Coordinates of N, CA and C in Angstrom, one line a residue:
X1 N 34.1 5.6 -17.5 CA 34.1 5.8 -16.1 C 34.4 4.5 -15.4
X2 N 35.0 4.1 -14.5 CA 35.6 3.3 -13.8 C 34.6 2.6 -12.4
X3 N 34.0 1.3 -13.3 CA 33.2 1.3 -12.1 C 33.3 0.7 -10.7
X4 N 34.2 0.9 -10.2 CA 35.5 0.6 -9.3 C 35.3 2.0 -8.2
X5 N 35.3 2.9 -8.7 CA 35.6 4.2 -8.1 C 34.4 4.5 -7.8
X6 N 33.1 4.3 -8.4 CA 31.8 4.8 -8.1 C 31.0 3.8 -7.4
X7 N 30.8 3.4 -5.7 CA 30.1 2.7 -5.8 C 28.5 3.1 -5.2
X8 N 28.4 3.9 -6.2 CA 26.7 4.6 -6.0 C 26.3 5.3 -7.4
X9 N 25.3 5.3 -7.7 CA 24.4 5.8 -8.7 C 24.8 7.5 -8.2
X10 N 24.6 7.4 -6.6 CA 25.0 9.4 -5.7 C 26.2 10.0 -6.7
X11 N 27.1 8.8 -6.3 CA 28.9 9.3 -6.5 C 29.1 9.8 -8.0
X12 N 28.3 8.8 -8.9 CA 28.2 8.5 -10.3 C 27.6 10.3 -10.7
X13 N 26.6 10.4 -10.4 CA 25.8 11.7 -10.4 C 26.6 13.0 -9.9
X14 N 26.8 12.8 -8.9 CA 27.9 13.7 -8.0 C 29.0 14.2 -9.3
X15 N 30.2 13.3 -8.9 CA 31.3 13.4 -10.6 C 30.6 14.0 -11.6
X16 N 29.7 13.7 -12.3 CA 29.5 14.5 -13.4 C 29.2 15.8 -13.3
X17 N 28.5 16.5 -12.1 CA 28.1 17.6 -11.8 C 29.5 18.1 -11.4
X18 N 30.5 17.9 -10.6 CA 31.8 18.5 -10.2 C 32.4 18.9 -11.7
X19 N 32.4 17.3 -12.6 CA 33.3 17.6 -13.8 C 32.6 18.6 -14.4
X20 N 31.7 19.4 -14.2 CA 30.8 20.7 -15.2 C 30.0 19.9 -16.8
X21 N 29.7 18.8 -16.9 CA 28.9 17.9 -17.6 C 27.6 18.8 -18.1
X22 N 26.7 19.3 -17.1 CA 25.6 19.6 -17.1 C 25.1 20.9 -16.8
X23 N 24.8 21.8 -17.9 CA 24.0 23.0 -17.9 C 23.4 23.4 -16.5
X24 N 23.6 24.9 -15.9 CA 22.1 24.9 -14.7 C 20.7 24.6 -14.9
X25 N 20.1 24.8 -14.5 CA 18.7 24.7 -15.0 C 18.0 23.1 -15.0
X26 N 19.1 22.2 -14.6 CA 18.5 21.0 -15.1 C 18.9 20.7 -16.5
X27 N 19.9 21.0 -17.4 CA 20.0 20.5 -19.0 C 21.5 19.7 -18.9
X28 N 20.7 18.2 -19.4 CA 21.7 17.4 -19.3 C 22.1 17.1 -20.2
X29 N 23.3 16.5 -19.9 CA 24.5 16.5 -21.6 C 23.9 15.0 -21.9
X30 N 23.9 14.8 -23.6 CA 23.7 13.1 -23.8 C 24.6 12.9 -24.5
X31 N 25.5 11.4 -24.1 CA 25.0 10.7 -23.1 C 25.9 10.9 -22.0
X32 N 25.1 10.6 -20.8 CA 25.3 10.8 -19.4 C 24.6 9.7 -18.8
X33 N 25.8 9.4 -17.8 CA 24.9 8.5 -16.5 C 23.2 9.1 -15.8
X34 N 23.2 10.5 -15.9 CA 22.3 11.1 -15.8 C 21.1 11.0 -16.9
X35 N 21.3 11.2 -17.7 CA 20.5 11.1 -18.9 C 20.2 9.4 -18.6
X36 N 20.9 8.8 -18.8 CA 20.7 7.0 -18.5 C 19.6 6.9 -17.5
X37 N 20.0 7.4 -16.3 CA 18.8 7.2 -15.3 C 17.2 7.8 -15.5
X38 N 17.7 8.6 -15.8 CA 16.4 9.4 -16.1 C 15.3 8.5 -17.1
X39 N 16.2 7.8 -18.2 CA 15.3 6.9 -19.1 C 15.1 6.0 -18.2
X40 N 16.1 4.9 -17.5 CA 15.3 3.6 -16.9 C 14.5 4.0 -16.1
X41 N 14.2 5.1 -14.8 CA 13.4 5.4 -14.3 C 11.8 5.8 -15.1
X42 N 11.8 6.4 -16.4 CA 10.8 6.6 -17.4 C 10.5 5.1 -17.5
X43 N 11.3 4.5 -17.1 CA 10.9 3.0 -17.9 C 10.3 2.3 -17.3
X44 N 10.8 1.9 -15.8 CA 10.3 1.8 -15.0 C 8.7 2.0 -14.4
X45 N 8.6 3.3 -14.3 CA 7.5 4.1 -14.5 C 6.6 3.3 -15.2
X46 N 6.6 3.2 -16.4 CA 6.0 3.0 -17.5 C 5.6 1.6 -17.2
X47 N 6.2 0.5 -17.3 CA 5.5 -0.7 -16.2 C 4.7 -0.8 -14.9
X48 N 5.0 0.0 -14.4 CA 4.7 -0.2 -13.0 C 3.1 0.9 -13.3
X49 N 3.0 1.4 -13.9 CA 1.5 2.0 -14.5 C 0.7 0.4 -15.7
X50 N 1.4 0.2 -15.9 CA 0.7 -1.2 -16.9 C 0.5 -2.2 -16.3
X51 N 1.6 -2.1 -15.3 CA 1.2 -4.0 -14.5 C 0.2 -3.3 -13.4
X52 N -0.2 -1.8 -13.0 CA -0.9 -1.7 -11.9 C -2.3 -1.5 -12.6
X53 N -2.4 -1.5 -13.5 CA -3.6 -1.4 -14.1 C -4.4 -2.9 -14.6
X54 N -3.4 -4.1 -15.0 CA -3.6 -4.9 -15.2 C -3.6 -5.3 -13.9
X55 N -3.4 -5.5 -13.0 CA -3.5 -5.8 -11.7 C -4.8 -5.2 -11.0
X56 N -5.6 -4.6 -11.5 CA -7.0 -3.5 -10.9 C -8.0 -4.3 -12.0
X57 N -7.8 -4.8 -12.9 CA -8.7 -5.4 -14.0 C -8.7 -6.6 -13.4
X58 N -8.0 -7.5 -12.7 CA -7.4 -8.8 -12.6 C -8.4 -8.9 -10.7
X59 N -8.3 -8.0 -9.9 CA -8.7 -7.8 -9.0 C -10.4 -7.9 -9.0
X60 N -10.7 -6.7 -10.3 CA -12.6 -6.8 -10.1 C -13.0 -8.0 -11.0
X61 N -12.1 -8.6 -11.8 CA -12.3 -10.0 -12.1 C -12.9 -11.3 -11.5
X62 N -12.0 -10.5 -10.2 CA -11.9 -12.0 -9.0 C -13.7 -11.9 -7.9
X63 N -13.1 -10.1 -7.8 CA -14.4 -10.1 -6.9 C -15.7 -9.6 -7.7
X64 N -15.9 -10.6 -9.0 CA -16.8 -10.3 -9.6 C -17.8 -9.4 -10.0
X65 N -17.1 -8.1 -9.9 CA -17.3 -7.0 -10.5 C -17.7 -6.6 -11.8
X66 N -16.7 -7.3 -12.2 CA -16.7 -7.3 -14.1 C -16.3 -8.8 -14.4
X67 N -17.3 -9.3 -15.4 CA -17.1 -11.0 -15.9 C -15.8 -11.2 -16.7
X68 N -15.3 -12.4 -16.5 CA -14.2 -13.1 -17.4 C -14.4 -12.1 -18.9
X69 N -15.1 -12.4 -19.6 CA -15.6 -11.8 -20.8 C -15.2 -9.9 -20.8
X70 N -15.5 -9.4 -19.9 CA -15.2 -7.9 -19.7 C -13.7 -7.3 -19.5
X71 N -13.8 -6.4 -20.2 CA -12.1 -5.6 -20.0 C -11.3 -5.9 -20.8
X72 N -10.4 -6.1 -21.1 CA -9.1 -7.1 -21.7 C -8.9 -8.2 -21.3
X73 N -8.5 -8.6 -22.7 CA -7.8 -10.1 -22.0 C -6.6 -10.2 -22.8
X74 N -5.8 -11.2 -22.3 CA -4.6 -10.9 -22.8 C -4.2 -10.7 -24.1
X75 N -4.8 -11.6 -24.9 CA -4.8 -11.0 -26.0 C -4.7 -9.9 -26.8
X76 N -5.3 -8.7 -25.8 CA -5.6 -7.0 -26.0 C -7.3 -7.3 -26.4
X77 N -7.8 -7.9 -26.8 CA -9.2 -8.1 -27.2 C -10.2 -7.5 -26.0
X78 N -11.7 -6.6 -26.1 CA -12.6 -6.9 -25.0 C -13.9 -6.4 -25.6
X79 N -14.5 -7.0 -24.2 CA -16.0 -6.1 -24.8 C -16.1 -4.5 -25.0
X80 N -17.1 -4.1 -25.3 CA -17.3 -2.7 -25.6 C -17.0 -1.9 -24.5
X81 N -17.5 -2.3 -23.1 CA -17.9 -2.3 -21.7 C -16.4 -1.5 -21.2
X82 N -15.4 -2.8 -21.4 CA -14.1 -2.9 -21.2 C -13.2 -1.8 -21.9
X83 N -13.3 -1.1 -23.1 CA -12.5 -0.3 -23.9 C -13.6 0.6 -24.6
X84 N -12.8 0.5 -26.3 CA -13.7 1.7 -27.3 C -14.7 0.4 -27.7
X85 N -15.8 2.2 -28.3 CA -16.6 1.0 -29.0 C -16.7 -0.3 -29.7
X86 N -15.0 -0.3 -30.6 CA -15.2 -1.7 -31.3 C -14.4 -3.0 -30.3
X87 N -14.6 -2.8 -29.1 CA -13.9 -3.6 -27.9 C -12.7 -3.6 -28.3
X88 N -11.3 -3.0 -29.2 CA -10.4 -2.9 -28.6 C -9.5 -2.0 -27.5
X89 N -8.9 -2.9 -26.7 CA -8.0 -2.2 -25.8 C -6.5 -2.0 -26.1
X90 N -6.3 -0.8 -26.1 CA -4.8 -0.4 -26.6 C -3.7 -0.3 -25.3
X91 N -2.8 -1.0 -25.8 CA -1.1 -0.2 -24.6 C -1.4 1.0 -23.9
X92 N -2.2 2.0 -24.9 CA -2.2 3.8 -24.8 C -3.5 3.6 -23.7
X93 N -4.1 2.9 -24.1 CA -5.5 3.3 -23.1 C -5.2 2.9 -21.5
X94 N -4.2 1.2 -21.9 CA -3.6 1.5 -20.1 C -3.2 2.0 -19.5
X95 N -2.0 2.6 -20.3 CA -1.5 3.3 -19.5 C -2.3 4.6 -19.0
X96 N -2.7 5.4 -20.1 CA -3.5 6.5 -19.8 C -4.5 6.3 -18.5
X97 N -5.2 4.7 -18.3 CA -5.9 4.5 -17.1 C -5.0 4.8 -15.9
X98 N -4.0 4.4 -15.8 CA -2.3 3.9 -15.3 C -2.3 5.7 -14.4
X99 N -2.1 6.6 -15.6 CA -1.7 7.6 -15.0 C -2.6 8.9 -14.8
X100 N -3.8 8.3 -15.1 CA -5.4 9.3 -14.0 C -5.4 8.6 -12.9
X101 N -4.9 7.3 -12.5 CA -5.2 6.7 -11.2 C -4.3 7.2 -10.3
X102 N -3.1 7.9 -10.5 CA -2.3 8.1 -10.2 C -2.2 9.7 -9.4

């Protein structure tokens, strides 16, 4: 595709739907600019749940809520308080905080 001729993510999306690319229903052909977006947006997502969770730990930190010692620390390491019983904090567990807050 000519990225000359598309100057929008719309236009890009548009074209593929005219050229008949994509099933009704929502079933997209891989690979597609469609299919593409869909993952960086997944991706996106996916940070913006981790850094906002790390950002809410970093917060009752400050307003001493919960001690230096409590929650995670960067390392992934924490107290019991902070995670599972044997104080570790997993990727899974943020995010999972990430997307009940949500």
């Amino acid at each position: 595709l000519a990225p000359v001729r598309y100057r929008s993510m719309r236009e890009l999306l548009e074209a593929e739907v005219a050229a008949g690319m994509h099933q009704p229903g929502g079933v997209l052909v891989d690979p597609s600019a469609a299919v593409g977006l869909l993952w960086a947006r997944r991706g996106l997502t996916f940070w913006v749940h981790i850094f906002r969770e790390l950002s809410r730990i970093g917060r009752q930190r400050q307003s001493g809520r919960i001690s230096p010692a409590e929650g995670p620390t960067p390392s992934g390491r924490s107290t019991p308080r902070g995670g599972s019983p044997t104080g570790d904090v997993s990727l899974k567990e943020l995010v999972e905080r990430g997307y009940a807050a949500t």
